[in-house]
GROMACS .gro file of C-alpha atoms in nm:
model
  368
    1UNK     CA    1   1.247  -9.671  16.997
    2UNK     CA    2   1.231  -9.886  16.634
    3UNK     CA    3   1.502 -10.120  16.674
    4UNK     CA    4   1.785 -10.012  16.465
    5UNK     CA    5   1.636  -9.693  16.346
    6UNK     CA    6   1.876  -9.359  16.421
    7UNK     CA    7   1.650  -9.041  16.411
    8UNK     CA    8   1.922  -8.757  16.296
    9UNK     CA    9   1.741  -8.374  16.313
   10UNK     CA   10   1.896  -8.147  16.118
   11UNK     CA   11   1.903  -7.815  16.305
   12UNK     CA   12   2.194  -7.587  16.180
   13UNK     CA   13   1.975  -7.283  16.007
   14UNK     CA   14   2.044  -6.893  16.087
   15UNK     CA   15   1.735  -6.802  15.955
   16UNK     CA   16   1.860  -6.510  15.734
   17UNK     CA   17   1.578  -6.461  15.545
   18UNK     CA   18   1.305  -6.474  15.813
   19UNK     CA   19   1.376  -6.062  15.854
   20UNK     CA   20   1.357  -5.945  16.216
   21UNK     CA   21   1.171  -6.234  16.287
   22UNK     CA   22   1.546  -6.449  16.264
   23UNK     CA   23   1.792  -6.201  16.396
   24UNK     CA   24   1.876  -6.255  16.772
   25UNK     CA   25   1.731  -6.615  16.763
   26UNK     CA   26   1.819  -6.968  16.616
   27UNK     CA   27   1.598  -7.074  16.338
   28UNK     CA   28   1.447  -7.353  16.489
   29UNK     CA   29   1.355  -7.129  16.791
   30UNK     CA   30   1.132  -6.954  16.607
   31UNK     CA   31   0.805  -6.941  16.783
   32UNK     CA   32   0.510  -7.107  16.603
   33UNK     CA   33   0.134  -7.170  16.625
   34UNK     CA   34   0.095  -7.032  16.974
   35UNK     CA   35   0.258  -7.207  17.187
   36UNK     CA   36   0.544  -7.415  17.029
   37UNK     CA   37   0.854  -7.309  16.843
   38UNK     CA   38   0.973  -7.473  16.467
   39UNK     CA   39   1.170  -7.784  16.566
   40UNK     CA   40   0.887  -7.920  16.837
   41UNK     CA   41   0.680  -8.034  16.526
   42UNK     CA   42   0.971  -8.329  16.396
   43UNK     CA   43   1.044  -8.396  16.770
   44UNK     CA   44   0.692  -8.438  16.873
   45UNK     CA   45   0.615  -8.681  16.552
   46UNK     CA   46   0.955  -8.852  16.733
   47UNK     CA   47   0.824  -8.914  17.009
   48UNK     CA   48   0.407  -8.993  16.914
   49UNK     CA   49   0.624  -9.243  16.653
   50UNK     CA   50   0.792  -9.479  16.931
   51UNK     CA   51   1.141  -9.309  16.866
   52UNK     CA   52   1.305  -9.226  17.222
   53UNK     CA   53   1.595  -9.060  17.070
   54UNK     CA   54   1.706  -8.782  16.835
   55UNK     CA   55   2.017  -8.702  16.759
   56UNK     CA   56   2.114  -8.305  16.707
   57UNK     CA   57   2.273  -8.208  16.411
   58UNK     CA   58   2.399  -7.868  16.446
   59UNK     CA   59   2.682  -7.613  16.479
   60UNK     CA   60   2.529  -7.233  16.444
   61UNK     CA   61   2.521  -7.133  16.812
   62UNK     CA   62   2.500  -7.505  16.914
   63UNK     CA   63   2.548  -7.415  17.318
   64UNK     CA   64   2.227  -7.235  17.327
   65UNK     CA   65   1.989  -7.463  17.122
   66UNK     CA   66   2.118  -7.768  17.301
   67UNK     CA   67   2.069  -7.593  17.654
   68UNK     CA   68   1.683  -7.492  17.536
   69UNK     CA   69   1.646  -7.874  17.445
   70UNK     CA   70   1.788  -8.035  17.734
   71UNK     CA   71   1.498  -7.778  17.955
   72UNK     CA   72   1.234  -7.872  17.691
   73UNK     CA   73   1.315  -8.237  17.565
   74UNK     CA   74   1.464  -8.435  17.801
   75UNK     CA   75   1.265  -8.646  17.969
   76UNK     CA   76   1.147  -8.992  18.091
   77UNK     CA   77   1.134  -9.187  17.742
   78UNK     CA   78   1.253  -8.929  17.505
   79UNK     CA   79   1.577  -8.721  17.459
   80UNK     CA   80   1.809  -8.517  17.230
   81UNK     CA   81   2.109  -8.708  17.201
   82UNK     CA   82   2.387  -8.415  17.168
   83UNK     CA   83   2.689  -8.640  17.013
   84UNK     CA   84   3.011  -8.536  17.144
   85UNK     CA   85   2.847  -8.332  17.441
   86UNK     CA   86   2.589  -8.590  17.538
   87UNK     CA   87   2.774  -8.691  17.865
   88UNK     CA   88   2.820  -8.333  17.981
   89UNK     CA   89   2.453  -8.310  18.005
   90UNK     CA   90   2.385  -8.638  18.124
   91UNK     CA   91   2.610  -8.612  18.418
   92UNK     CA   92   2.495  -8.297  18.499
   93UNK     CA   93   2.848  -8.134  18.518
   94UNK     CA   94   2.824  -7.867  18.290
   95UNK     CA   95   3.195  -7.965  18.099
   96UNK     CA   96   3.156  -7.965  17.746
   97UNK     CA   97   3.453  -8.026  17.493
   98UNK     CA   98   3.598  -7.722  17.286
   99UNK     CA   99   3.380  -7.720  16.918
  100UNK     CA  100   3.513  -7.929  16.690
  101UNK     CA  101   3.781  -7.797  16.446
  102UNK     CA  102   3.841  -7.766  16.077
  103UNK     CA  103   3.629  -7.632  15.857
  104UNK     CA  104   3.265  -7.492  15.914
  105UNK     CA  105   2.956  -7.689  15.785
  106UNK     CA  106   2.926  -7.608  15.445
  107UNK     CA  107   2.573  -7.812  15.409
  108UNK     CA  108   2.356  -8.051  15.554
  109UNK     CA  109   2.584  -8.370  15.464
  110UNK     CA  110   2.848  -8.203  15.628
  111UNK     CA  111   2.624  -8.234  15.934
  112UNK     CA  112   2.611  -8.613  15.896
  113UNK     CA  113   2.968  -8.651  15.832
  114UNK     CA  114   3.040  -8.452  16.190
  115UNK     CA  115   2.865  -8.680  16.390
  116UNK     CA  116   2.934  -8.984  16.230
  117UNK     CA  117   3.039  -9.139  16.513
  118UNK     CA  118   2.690  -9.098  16.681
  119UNK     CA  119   2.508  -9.166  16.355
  120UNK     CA  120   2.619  -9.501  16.220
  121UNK     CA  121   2.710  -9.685  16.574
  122UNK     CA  122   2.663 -10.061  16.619
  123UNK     CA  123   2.318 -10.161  16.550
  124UNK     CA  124   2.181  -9.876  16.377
  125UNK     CA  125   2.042 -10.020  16.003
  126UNK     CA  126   1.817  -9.725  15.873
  127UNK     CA  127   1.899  -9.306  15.943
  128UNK     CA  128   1.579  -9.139  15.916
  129UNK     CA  129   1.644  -8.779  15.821
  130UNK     CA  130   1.462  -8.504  15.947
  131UNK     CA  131   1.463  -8.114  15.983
  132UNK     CA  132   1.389  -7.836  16.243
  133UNK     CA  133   1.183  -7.568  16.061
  134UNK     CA  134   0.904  -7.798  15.912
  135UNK     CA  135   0.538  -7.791  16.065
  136UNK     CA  136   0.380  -8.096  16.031
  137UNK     CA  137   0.213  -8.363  16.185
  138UNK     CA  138   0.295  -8.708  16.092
  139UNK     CA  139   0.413  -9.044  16.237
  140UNK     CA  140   0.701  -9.167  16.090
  141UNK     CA  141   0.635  -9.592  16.214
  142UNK     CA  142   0.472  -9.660  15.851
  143UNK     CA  143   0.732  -9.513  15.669
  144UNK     CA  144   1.016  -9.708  15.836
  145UNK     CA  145   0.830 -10.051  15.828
  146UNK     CA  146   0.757  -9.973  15.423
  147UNK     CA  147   1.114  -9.883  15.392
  148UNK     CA  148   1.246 -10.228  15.548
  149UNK     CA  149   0.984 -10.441  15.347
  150UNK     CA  150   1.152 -10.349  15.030
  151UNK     CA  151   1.477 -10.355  15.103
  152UNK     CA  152   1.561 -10.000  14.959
  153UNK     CA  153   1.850  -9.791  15.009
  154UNK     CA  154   1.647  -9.506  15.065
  155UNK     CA  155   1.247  -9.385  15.101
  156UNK     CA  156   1.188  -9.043  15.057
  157UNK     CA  157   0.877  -8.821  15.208
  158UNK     CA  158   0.686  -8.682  14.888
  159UNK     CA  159   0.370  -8.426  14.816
  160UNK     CA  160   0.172  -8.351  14.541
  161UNK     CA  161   0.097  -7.979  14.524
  162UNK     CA  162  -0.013  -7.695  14.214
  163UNK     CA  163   0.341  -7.721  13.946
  164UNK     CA  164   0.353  -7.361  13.967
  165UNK     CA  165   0.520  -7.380  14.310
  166UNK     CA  166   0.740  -7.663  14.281
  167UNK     CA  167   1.025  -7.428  14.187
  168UNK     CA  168   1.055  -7.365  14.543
  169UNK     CA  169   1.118  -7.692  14.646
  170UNK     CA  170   1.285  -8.060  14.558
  171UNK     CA  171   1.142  -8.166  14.231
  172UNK     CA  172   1.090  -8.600  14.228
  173UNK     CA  173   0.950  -8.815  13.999
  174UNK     CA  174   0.850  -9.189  14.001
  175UNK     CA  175   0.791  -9.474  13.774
  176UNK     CA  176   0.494  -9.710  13.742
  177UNK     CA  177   0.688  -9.920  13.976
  178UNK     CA  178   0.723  -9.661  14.210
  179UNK     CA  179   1.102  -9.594  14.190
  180UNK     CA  180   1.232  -9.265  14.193
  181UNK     CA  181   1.316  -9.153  13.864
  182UNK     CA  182   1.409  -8.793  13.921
  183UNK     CA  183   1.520  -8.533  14.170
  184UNK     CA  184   1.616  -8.203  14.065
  185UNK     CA  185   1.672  -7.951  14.402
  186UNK     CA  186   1.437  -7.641  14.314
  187UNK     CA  187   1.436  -7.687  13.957
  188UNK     CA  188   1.388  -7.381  13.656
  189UNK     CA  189   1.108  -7.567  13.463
  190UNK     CA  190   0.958  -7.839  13.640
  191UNK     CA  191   0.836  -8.103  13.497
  192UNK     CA  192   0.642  -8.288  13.774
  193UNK     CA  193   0.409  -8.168  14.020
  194UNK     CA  194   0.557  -8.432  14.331
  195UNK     CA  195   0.820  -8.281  14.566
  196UNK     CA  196   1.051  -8.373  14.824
  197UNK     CA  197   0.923  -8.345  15.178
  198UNK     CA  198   1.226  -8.328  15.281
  199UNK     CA  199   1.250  -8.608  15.538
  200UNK     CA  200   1.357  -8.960  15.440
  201UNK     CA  201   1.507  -9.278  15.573
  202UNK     CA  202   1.853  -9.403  15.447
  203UNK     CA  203   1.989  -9.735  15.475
  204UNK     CA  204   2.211  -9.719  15.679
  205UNK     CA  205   2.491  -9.856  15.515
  206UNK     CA  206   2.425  -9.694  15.145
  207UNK     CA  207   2.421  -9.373  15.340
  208UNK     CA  208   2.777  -9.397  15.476
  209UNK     CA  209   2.898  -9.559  15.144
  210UNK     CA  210   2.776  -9.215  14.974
  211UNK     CA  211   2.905  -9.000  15.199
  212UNK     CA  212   3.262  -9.156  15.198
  213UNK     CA  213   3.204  -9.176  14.838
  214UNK     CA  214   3.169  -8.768  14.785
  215UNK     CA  215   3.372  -8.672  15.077
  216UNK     CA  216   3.698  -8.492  14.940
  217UNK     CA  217   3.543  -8.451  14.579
  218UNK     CA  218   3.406  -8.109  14.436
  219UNK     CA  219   3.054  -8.102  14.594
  220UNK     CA  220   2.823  -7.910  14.757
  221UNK     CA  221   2.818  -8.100  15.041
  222UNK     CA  222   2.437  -8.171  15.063
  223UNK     CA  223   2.191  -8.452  15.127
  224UNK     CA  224   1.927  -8.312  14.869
  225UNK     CA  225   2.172  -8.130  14.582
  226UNK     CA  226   2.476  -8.452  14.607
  227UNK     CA  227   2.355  -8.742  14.808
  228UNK     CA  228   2.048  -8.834  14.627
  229UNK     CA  229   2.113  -8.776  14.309
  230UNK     CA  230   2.452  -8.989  14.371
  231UNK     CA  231   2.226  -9.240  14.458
  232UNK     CA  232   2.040  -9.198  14.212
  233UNK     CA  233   2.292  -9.220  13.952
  234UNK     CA  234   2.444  -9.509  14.114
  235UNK     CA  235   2.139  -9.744  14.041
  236UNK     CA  236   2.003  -9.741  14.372
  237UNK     CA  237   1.678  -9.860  14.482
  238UNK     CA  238   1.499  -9.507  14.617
  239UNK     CA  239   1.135  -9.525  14.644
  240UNK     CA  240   0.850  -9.254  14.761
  241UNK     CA  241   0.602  -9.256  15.028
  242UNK     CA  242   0.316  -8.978  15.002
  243UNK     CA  243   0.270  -8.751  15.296
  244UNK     CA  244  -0.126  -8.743  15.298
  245UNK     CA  245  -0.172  -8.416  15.559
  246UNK     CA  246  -0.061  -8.126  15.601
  247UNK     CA  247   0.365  -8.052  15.555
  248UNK     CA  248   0.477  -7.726  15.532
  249UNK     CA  249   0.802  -7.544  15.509
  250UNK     CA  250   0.861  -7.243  15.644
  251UNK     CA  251   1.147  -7.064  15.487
  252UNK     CA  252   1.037  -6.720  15.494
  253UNK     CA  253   0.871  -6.468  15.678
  254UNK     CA  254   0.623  -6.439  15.420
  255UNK     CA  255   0.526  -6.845  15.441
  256UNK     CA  256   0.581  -6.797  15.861
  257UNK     CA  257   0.277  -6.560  15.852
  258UNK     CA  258   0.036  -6.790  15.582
  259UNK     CA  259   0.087  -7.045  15.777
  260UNK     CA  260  -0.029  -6.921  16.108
  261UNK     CA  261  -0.377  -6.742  15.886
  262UNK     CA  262  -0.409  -7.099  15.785
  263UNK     CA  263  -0.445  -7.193  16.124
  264UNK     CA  264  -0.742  -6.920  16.225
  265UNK     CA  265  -0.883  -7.007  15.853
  266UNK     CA  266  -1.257  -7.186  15.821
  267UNK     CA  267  -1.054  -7.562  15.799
  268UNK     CA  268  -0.708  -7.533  15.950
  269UNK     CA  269  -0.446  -7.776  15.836
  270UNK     CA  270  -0.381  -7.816  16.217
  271UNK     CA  271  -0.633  -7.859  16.504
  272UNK     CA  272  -0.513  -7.683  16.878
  273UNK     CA  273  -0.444  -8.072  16.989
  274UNK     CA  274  -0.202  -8.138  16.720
  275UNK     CA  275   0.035  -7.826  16.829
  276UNK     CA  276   0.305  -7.906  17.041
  277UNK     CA  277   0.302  -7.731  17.358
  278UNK     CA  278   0.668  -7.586  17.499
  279UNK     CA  279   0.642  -7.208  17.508
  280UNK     CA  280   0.501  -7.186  17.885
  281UNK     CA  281   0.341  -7.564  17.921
  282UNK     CA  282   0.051  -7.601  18.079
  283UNK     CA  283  -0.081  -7.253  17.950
  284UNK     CA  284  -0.407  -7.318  17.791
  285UNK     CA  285  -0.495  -7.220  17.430
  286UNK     CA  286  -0.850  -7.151  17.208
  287UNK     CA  287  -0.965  -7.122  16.884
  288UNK     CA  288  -1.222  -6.844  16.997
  289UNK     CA  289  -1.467  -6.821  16.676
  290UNK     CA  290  -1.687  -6.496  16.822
  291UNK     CA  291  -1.578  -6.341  17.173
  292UNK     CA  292  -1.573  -6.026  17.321
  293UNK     CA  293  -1.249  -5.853  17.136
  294UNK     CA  294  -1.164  -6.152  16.968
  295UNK     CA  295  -1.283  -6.288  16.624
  296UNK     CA  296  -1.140  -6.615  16.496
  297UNK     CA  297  -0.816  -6.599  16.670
  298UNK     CA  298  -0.556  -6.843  16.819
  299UNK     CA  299  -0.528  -6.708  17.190
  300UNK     CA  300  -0.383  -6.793  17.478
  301UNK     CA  301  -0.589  -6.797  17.816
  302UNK     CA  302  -0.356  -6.494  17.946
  303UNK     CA  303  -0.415  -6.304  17.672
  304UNK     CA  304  -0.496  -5.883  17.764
  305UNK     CA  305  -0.673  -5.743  17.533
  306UNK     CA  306  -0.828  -5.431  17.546
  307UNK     CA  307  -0.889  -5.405  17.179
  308UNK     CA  308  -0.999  -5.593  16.905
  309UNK     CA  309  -0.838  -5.901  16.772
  310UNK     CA  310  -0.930  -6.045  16.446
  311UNK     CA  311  -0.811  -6.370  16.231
  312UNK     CA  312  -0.458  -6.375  16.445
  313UNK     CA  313  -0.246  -6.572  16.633
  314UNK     CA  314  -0.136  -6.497  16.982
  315UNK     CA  315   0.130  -6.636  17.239
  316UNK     CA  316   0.127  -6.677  17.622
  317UNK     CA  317   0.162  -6.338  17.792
  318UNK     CA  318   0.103  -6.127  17.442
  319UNK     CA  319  -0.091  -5.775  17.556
  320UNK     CA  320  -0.351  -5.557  17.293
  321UNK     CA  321  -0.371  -5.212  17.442
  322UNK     CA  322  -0.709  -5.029  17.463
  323UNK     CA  323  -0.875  -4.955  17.119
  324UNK     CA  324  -0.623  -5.082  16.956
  325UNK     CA  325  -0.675  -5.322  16.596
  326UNK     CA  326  -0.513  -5.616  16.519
  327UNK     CA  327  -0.583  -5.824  16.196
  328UNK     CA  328  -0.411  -6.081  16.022
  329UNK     CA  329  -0.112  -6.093  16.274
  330UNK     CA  330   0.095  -6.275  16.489
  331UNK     CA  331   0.145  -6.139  16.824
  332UNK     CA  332   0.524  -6.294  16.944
  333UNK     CA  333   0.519  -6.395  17.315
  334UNK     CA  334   0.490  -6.131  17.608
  335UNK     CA  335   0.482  -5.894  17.295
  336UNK     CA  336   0.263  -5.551  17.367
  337UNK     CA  337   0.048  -5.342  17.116
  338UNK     CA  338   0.030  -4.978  17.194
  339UNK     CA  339  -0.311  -4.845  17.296
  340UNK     CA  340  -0.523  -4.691  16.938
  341UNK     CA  341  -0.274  -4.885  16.736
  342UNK     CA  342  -0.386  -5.011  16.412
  343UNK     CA  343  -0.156  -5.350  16.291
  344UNK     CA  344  -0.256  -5.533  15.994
  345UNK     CA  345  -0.072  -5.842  15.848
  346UNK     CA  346   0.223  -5.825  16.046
  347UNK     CA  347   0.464  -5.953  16.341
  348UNK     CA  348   0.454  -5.823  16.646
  349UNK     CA  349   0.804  -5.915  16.822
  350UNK     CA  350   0.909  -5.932  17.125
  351UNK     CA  351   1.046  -5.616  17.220
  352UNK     CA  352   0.754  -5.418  16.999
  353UNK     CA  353   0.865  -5.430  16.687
  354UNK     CA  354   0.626  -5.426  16.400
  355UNK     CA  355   0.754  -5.664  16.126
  356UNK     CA  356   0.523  -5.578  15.804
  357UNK     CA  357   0.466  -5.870  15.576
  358UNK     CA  358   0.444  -5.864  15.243
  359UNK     CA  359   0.188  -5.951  14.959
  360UNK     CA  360   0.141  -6.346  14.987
  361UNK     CA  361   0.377  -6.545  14.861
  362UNK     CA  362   0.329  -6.916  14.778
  363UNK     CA  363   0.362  -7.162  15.072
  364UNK     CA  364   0.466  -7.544  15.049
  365UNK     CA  365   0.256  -7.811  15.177
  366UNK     CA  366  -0.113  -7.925  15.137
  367UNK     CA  367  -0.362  -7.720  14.993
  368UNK     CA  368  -0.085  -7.514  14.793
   0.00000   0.00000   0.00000
């Protein structure tokens, strides 16, 4: 782990607007690309960075996301750190203390405030930000050692993509210098084509000043809509650093399912290699350009298929019943197609529910 640096993952989201896809399951438990689920992109960059702790930031059904990554991420080099229920887990006991009082989390600053304790402890100099429903690949070791050679209070993530979508996002702007110069959270008219990436590292320091700062003052109680522009405001140094690859947000259901035809396109964003693997481990998966049943796909090597399968995506223990057509989907895992069905552009759940998807919407990333 980078001396000094605390990795904080903001994981709090109900995922109301993901449709069926959400309901029943935590945001970042969403499965994606096969064989992973949402928040194994940030804490697989943790980990390929040299960072051998995270620390969970969340409060919407807490129990069960913390019990899924103690199974999936705990192990020899790299953890989730769970704050005030860290040493239940660690000692193996099972005791947890009652939730925290007060009131709920009203936004992700409220999230750092929570778990102050466990985010600005002795030693810790930079915070580096990050969030569970982003698919990306990226190593975060450049970005830290840019941030601490210019002594700024903060270093924000940034990508260029087509103005016409930057509505959707956080709007920044820089000066010849490279300083930040504006952020405006999902702005009316934009006036830049740059936007937030949505993971940064704080100084450490400058971060808790801020946060004491708005605490107990009409806010909205979040990092991108209060802390930033505070700082900002305040005449802080806050420069950029460009995200080159692929980033990509996935905030609806309509973005969930672009993103996964990106992956069986002519040049995915993402090769096989660079998808984290904790849905089943061990369970191989294919791009399979031309095959018996299957044209361009994402499979899995248990994949039944008695029908034809065609520019999809498909998780361990997903079954196609004879004759049946799918296109332009995503089968969920152990989901089942009925034989002589015909599915195109949609979800598949879990329990055999066919979640339709609407006309394409515009995603965030590269290649927008």
């Amino acid at each position: 782990m980078a001396d000094g640096v605390r990795a904080a993952l903001l994981a709090g989201g109900e995922g109301r607007r993901m449709g069926p896809l959400g309901h029943g399951r935590l945001k970042p438990l969403v499965p994606f690309g096969g064989a992973a689920r949402l928040i194994d992109f940030s804490l697989a960059n943790a980990e390929a960075s040299g960072l051998g702790e995270v620390l969970l930031l969340s409060q919407y059904a807490e129990r069960q996301l913390m019990d899924d990554l103690y199974r999936t991420w705990w192990r020899p080099g790299f953890r989730v750190h769970f704050g005030p229920y860290d040493r239940g887990y660690r000692e193996g006991t099972g005791h947890l203390p009652a939730p925290p009082g007060g009131t709920p989390e009203r936004g992700t600053a409220d999230a750092l405030i929570r778990k102050a304790p466990y985010l600005f402890g002795p030693g810790t100099s930079e915070v580096l930000v990050l969030h569970a429903d982003h698919v990306y690949r990226f190593d975060y070791g450049p970005l830290i050692a840019a941030h601490r050679r210019s002594g700024a209070a903060l270093t924000v993530a940034y990508q260029r993509i087509e103005r016409a979508w930057v509505h959707l996002f956080g709007m920044v702007d820089f000066d010849a210098a490279g300083r930040l110069t504006a952020f405006v959270e999902k702005p009316a008219e934009p006036t830049s084509d740059l936007v937030f990436a949505a993971f940064c590292v704080f100084d450490a320091a400058r971060l808790h000043h801020y946060l004491e700062r708005l605490d107990g003052t009409d806010w909205q109680h979040d990092i991108s809509r209060d802390v930033i522009p505070a700082m900002l405001a305040g005449g802080e140094l806050i420069l950029g650093h460009e995200v080159p690859g692929h980033w990509e947000d996935i905030g609806t259901v309509d973005r969930y399912h672009r993103a996964h035809l990106a992956l069986v396109s002519e040049r995915p964003p993402l090769t096989v290699g660079q998808l984290p693997c904790t849905i089943r481990p061990g369970v191989p998966r294919e791009v399979v350009g031309s095959a018996p049943g299957v044209i361009r796909s994402l499979v899995p090597a248990d994949l039944v298929n008695g029908g034809l399968l065609e520019h999809s995506v498909a998780f361990p223990g997903a079954r196609i019943g004879a004759g049946a057509r799918v296109r332009r989907s995503v089968l969920l895992p152990s989901s089942e197609v009925p034989d002589g069905a015909d599915i195109d552009s949609a979800i598949v759940l879990e329990d055999g529910t066919v979640q339709s998807v609407a006309a394409a919407s515009p995603r965030g990333g590269a290649g927008v």
